[in-house]
Short mmCIF file of C-alpha atoms and ligand atoms in Angstrom, two decimals:
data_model
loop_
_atom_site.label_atom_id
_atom_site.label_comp_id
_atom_site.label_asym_id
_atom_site.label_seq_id
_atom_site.Cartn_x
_atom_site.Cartn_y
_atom_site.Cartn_z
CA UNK A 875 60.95 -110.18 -8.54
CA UNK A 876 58.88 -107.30 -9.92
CA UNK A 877 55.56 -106.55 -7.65
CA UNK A 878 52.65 -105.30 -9.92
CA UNK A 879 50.69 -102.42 -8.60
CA UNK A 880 48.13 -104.08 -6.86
CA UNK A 881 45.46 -102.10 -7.07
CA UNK A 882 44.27 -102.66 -10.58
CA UNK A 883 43.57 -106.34 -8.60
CA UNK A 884 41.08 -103.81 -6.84
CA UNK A 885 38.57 -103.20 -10.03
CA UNK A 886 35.74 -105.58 -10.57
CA UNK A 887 35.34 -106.86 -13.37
CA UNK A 888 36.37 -105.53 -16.67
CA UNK A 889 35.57 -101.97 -17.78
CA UNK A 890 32.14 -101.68 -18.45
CA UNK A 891 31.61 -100.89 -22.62
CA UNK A 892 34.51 -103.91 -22.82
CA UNK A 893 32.02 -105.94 -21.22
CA UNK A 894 28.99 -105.08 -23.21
CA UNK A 895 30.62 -105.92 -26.27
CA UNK A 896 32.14 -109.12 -25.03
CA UNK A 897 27.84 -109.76 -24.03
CA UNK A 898 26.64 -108.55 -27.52
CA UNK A 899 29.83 -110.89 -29.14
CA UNK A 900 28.55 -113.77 -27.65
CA UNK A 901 25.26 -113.42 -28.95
CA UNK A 902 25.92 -112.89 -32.28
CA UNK A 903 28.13 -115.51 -32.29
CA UNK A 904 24.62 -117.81 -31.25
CA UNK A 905 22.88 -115.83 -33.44
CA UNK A 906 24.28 -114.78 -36.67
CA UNK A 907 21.18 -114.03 -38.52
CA UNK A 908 19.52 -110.98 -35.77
CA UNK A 909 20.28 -107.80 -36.89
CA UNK A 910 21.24 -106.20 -33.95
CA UNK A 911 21.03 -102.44 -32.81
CA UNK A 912 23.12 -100.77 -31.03
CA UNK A 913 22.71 -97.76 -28.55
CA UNK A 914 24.77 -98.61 -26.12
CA UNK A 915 28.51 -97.14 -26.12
CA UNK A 916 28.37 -93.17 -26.85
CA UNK A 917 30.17 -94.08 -30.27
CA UNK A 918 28.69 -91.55 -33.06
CA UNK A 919 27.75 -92.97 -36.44
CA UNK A 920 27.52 -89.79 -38.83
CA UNK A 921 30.83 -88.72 -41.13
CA UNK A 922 32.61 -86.10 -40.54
CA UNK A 923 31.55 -83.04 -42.00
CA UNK A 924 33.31 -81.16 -44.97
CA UNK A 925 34.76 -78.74 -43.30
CA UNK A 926 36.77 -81.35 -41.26
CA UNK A 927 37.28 -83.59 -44.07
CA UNK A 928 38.78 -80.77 -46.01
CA UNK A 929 41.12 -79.75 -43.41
CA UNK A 930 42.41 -82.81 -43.40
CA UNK A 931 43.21 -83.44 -46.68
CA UNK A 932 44.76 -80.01 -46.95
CA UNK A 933 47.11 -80.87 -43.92
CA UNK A 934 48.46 -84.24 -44.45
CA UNK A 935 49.17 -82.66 -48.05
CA UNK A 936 51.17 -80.30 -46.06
CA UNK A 937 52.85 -83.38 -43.91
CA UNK A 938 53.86 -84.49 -48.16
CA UNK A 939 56.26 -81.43 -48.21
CA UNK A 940 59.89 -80.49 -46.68
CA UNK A 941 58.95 -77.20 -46.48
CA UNK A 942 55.14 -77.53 -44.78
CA UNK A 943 55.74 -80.80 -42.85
CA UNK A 944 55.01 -80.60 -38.64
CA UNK A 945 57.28 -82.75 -36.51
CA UNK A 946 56.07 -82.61 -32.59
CA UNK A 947 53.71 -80.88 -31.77
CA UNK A 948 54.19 -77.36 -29.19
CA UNK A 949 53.40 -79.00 -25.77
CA UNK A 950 50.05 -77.31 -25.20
CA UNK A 951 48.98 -77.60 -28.69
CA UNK A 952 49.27 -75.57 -32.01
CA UNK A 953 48.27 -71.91 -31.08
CA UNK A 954 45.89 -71.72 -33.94
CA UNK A 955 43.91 -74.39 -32.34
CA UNK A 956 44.51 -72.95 -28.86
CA UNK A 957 43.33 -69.43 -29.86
CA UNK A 958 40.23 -70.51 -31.79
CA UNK A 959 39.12 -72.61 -28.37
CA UNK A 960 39.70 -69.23 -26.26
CA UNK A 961 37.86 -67.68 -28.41
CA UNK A 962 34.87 -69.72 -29.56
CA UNK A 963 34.22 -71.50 -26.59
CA UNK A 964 35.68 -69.14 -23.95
CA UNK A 965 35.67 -65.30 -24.85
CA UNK A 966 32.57 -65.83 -26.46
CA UNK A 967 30.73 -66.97 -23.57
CA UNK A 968 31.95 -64.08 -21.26
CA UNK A 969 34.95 -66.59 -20.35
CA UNK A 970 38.71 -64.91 -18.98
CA UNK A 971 39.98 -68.07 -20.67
CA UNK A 972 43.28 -67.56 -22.14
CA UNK A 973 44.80 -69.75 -24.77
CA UNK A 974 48.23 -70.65 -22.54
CA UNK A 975 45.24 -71.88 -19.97
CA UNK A 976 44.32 -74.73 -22.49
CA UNK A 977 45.77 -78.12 -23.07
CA UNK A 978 45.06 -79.46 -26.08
CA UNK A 979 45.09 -83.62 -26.02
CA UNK A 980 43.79 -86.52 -28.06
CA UNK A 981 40.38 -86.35 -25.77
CA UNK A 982 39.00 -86.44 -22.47
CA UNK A 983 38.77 -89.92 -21.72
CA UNK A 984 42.17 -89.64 -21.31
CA UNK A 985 42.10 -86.41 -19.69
CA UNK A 986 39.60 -87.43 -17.33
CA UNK A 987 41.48 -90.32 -15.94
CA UNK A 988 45.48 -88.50 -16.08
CA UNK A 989 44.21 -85.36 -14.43
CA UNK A 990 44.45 -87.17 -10.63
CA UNK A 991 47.84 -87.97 -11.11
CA UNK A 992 48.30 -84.19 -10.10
CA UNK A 993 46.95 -84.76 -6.85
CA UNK A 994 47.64 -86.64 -3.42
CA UNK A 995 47.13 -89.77 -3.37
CA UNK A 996 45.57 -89.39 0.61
CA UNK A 997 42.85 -86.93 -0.87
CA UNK A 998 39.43 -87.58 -0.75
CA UNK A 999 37.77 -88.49 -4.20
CA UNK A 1000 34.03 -87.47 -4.35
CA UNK A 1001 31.58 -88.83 -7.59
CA UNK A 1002 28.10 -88.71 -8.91
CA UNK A 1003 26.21 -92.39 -8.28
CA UNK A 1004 25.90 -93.13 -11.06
CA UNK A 1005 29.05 -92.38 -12.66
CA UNK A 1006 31.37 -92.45 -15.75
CA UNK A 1007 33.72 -95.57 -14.53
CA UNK A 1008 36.81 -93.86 -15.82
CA UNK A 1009 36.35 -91.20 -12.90
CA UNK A 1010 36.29 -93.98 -10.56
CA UNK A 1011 38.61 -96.73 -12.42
CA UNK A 1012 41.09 -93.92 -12.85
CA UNK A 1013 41.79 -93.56 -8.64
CA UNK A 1014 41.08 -97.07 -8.01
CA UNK A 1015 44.43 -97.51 -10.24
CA UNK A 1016 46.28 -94.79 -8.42
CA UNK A 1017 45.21 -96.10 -4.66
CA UNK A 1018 42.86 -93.37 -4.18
CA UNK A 1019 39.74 -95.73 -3.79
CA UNK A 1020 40.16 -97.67 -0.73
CA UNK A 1021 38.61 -101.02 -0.82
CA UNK A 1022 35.98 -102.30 -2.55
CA UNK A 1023 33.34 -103.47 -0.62
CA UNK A 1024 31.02 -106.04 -3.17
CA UNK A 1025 28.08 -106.16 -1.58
CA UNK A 1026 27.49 -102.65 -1.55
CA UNK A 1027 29.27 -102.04 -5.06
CA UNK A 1028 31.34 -99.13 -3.01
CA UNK A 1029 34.97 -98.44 -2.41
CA UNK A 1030 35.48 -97.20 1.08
CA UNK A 1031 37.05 -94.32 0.70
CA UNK A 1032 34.95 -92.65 -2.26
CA UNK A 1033 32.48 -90.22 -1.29
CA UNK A 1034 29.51 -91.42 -3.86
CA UNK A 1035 26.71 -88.30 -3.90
CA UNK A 1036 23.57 -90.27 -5.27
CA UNK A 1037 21.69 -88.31 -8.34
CA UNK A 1038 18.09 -89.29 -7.43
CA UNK A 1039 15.40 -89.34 -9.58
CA UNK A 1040 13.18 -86.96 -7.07
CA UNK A 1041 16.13 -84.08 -7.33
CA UNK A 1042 16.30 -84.72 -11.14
CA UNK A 1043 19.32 -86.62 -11.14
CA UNK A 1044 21.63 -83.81 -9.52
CA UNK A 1045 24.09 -84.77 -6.70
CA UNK A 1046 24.20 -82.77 -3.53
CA UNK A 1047 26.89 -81.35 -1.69
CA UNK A 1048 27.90 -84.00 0.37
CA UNK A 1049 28.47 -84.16 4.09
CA UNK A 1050 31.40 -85.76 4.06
CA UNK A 1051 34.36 -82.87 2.85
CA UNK A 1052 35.59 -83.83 -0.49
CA UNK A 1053 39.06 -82.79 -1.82
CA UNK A 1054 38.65 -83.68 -5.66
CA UNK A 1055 34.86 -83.52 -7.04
CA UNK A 1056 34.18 -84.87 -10.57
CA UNK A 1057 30.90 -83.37 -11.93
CA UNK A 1058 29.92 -83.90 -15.49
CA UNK A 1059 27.12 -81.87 -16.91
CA UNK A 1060 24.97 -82.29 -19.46
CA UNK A 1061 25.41 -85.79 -17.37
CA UNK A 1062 26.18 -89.14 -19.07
CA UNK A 1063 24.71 -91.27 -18.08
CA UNK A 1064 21.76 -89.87 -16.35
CA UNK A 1065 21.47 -86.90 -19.24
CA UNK A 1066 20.77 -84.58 -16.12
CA UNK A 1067 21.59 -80.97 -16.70
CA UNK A 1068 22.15 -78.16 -13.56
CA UNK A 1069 21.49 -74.08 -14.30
CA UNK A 1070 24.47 -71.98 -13.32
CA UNK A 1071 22.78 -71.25 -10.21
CA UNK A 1072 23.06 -74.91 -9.08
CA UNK A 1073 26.66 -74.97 -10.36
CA UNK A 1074 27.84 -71.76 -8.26
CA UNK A 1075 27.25 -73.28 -5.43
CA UNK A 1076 29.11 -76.25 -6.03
CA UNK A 1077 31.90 -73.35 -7.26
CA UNK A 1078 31.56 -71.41 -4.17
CA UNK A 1079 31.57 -75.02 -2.04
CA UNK A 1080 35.14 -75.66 -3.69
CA UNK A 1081 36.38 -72.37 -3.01
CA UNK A 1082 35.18 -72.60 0.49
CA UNK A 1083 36.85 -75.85 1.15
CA UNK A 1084 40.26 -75.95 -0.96
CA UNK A 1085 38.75 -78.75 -3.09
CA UNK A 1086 39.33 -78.67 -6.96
CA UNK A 1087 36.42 -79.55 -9.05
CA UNK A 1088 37.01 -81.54 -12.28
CA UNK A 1089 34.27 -80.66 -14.73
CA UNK A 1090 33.48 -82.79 -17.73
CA UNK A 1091 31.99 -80.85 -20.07
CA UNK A 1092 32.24 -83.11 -23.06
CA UNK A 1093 28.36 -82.97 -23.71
CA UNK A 1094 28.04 -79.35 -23.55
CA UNK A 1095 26.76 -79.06 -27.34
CA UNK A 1096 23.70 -80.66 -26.74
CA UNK A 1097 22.43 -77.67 -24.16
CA UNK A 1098 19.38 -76.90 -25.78
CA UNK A 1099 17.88 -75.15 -22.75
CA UNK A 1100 18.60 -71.56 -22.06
CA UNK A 1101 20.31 -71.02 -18.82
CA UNK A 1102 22.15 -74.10 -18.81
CA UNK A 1103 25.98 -73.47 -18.48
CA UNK A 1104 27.90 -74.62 -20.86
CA UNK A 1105 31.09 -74.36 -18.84
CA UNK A 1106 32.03 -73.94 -15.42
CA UNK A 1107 33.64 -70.48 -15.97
CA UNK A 1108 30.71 -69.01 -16.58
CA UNK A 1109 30.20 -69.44 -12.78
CA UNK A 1110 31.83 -66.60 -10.59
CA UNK A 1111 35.16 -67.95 -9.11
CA UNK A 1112 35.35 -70.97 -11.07
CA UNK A 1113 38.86 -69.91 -12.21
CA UNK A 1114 40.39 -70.68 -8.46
CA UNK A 1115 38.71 -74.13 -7.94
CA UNK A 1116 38.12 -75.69 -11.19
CA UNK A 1117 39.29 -77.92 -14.39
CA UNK A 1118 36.87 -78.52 -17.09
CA UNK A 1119 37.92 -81.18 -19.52
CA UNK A 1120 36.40 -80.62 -23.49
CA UNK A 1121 36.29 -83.44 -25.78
CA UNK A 1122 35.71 -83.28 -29.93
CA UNK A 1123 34.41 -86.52 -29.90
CA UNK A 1124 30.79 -85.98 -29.44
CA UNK A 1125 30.21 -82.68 -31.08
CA UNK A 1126 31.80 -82.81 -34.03
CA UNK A 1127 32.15 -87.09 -34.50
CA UNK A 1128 35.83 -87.55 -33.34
CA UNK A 1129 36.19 -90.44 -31.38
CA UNK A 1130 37.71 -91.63 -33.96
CA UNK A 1131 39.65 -88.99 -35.01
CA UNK A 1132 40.88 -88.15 -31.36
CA UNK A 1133 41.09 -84.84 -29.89
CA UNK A 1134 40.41 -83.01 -26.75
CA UNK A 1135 41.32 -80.09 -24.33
CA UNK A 1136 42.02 -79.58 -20.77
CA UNK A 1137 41.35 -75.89 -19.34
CA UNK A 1138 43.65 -75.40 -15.96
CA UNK A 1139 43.55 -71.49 -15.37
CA UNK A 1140 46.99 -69.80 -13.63
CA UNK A 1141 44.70 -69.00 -10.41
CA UNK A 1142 44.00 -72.09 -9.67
CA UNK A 1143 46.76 -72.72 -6.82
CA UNK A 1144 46.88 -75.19 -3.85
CA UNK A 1145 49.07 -75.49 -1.59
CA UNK A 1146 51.32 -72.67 -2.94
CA UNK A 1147 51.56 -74.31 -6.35
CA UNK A 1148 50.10 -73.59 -9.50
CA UNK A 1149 48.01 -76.65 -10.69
CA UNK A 1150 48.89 -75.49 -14.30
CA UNK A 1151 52.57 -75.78 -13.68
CA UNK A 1152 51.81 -79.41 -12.72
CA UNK A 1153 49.31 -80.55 -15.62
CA UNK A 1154 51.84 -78.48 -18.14
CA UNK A 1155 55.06 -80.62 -16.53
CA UNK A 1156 52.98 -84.08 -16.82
CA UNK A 1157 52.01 -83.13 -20.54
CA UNK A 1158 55.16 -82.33 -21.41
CA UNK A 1159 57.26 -85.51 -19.62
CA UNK A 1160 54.37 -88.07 -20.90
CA UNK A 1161 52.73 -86.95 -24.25
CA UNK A 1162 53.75 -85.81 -26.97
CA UNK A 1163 50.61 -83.94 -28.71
CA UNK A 1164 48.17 -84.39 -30.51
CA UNK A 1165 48.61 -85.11 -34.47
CA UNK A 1166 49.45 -81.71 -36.52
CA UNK A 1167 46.45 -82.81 -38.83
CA UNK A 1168 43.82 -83.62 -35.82
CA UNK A 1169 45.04 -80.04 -34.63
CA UNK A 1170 43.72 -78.64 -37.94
CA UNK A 1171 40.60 -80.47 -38.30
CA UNK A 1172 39.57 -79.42 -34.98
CA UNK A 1173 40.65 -76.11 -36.05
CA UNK A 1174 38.09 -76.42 -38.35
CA UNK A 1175 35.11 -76.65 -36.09
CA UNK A 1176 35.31 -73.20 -35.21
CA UNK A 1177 35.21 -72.42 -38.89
CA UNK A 1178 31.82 -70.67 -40.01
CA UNK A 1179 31.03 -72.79 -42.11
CA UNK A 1180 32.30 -75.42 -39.38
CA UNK A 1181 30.11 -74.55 -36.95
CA UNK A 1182 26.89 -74.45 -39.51
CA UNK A 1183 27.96 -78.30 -39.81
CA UNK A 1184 28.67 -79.06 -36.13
CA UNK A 1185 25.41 -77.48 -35.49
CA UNK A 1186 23.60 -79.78 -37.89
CA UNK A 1187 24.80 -82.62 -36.95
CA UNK A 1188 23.85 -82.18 -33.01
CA UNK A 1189 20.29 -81.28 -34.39
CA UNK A 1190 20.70 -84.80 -36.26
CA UNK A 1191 21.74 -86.38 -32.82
CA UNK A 1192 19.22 -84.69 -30.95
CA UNK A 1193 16.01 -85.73 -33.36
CA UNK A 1194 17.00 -89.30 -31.91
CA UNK A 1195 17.23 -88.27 -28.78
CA UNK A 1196 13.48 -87.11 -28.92
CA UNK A 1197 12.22 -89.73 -31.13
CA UNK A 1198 13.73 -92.01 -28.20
CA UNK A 1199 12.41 -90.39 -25.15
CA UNK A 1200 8.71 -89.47 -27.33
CA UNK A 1201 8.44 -93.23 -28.43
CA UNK A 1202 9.33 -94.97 -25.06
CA UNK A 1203 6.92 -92.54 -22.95
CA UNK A 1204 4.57 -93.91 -24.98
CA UNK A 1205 5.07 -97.19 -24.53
CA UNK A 1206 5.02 -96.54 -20.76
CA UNK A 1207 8.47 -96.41 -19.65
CA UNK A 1208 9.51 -93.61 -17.20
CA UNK A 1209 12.38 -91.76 -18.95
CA UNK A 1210 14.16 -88.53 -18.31
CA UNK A 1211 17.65 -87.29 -20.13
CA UNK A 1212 17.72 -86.41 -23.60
CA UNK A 1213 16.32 -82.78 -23.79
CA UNK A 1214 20.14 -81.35 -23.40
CA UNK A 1215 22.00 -84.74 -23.81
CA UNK A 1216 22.14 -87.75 -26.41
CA UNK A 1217 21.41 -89.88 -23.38
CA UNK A 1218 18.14 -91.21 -22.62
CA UNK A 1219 17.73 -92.49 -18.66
CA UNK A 1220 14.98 -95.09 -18.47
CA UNK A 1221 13.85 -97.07 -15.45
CA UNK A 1222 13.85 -100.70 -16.15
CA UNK A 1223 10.51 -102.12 -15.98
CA UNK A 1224 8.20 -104.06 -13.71
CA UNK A 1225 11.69 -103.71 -11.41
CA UNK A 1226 13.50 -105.48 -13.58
CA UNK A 1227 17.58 -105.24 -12.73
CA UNK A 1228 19.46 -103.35 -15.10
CA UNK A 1229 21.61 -106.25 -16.52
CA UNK A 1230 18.42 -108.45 -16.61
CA UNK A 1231 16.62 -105.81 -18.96
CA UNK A 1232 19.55 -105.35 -21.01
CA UNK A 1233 19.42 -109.01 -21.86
CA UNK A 1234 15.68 -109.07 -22.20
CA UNK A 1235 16.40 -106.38 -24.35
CA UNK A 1236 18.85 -107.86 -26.64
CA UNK A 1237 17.51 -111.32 -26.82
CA UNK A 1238 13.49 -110.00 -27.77
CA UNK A 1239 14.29 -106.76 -29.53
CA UNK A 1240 18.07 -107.26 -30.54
CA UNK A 1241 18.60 -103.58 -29.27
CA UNK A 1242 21.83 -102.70 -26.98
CA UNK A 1243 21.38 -100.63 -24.25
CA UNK A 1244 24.10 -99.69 -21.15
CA UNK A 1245 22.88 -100.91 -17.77
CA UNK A 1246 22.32 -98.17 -14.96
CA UNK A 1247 23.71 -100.50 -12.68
CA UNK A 1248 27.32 -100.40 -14.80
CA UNK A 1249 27.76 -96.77 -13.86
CA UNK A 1250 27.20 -96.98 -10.09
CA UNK A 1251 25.06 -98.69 -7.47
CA UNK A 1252 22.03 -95.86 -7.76
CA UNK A 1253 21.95 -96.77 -11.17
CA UNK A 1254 20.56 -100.29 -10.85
CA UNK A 1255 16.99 -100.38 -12.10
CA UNK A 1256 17.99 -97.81 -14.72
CA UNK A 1257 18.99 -98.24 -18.53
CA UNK A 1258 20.90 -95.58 -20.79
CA UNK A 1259 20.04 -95.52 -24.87
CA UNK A 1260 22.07 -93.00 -26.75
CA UNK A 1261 21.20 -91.13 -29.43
CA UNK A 1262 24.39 -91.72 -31.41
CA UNK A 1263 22.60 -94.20 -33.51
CA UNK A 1264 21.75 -93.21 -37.28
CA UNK A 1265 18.11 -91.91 -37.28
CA UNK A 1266 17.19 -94.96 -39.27
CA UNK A 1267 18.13 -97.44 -36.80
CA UNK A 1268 17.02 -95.49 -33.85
CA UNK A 1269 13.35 -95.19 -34.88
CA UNK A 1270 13.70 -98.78 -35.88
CA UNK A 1271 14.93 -99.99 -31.97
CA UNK A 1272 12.24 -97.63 -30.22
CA UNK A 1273 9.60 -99.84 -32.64
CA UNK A 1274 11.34 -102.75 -31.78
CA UNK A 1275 10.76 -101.65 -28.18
CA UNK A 1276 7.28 -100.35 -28.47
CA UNK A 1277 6.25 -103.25 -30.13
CA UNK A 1278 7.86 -105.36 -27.30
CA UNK A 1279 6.07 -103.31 -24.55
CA UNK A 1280 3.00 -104.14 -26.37
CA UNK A 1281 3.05 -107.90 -26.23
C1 LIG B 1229 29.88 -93.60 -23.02
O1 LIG B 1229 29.23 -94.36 -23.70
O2 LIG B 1229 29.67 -93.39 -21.82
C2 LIG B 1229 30.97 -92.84 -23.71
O3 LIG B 1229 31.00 -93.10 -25.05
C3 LIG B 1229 32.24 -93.22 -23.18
C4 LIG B 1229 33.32 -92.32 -23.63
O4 LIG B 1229 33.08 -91.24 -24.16
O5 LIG B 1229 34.46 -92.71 -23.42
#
């Protein structure tokens, strides 16, 4: 008889946005007539942009004709895409990224949970607290985790680097010698950003150690600050001890759409072995590529006029982001994110557990949050809001909330 791999019987519960929207079914169900807000899930709301939409019209009129139609996809992506990537977000940056260094993929979520496969599964994981599950959920699967201990909300062999709110939601370099260190920055949840100076020394940590950094940089459109790297290359020696994963889902409204990239530079080598030769032999056996047309559309980003729109549309973002964080100061709620992130971090009132204020929340002001404590243990007593919302409904759920705080 066929054994299952038992260590999805490992994860608690169900994964985490599944859950919300199971919690927000249930009371609409009860409820039909509350209009409900939500700002939960990092799920944009505005159209894509013409640029985009033109793009793909033109290809999948291409895809109409013998002589224009795309079968599979190149393994690492169309070259046009991979070029304009190098360039735009590499070369122009002061990045030695070059385009056979980039994986192009239908986004990072996926990214961000296939990259371990590439790895032992005896190495040591390390993670923020609190976390993006999928960093976590992603080793748990692949018997990296250890046990989960439910009191504490741990597994036992994670090393979980709390992001307090005294060091401004940053991790620290942890005691304990990590192999494979995920680090996401701008940060979702926490919206936490780190200057490059911060950043080299988790670089020069890795490249001290042998351990490979994973970097998420799938919020790095929303750096407003100046100073504030927008990828780990910019760091000195970043090429020999890092991945960053790019998605196109937040900055330019494909989730979607679909489509991502994976950077693993040739230097990067551990025991003897290229790490690219490994990502670039996974890619090939187990995907197939992202759609021709997707390709094209997120060709189009780096257009001019593409990035005039891309750029808009993160200022659109953004506004909520501010009208957020402005309008719950005021009503008195410790906050912090949202100055280089669509995430607002909020502690949860009068001590209130995360899960109990995201009920309070959705029964008195019908607005949908994401509870700190979803992401991680340090997270309880916290609450993320995103700025994904359209403007209209976002200045209507701060009122909601001010006018709740005022009761
Ligand atoms: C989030 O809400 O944390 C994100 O939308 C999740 C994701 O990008 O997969």
């Amino acid at each position: 008889m066929v054994k299952i791999n038992d260590n999805y019987t490992k994860l608690p519960g169900s994964y985490l946005f599944s859950d919300i929207a199971k919690r927000i079914a249930r009371y609409s169900e009860a409820n039909p007539d509350k209009k409900i807000i939500r700002l939960g899930i990092g799920d944009v709301t505005q159209p894509l942009s013409s640029s985009i939409i033109d793009a793909l019209h033109k290809s999948v009129d291409e895809m109409a004709d013998a002589d224009t139609f795309h079968g599979y996809a190149p393994d690492l992506g169309y070259e046009f895409l991979r070029n304009a990537i190098a360039e735009n977000d590499y070369k122009s940056r002061g990045c030695d990224i070059r385009p056979d260094e980039i994986f192009v993929s239908d986004g990072a979520k996926c990214d961000c949970a296939n990259i371990q496969e590439i790895f032992a599964t005896d190495n040591v994981v390390a993670v923020c607290d609190p976390v993006y599950p999928v960093y976590v959920d992603s080793n748990v699967m692949a018997g990296r985790a250890g046990d989960y201990d439910e009191e504490q909300g741990l597994f036992d062999r994670i090393v979980y680097m709390p992001c307090l709110e005294e060091h401004g939601f940053a991790p620290e370099i942890p005691e304990k010698t990590a192999d494979l260190i995920y680090l996401c920055f701008p940060n979702n949840p926490t919206g936490a950003v780190i200057t490059k100076d911060e950043l080299q020394k988790w670089v020069d940590y890795a490249n001290e150690t042998g351990s490979v950094i994973i970097y998420d940089a799938a919020y790095e459109a929303y750096i407003q600050t100046e100073g504030i790297p927008h990828s780990i290359y910019e760091c000195e020696g970043a090429k020999t001890c890092a991945i960053e994963l790019h998605s196109f889902s937040k900055n330019a409204g494909f989730t979607g759409v679909r489509l991502g990239y994976t950077v693993v530079p040739h230097e990067l080598v551990r025991d003897g072995i290229e790490l690219h030769s490994l990502w670039a032999r996974r890619h090939s056996t187990k995907y197939n590529g992202a759609p021709y047309i997707i390709q094209r559309a997120g060709e189009a980003v780096y257009s001019t006029e593409g990035q005039k729109e891309i750029k808009e549309l993160i200022a659109y973002y953004m506004r909520n982001a501010s009208y957020i964080l402005e309008g719950l100061k005021e009503a008195g709620y410790s906050v912090s994110g949202g100055v280089d992130a669509p995430y607002i971090w909020l502690k949860t009132p009068e001590g209130m557990s995360s899960w109990d204020f995201f009920d309070y929340l959705l029964e008195n002001a019908n607005v949908v949050g994401t509870p700190g404590s979803g992401f991680g243990p340090h997270g309880e007593g916290y609450f993320r809001l995103t700025a994904f919302g359209s403007y209209e409904n976002t200045v209507e759920a701060v009122d909601r909330i001010k006018r709740l705080a005022n009761k």
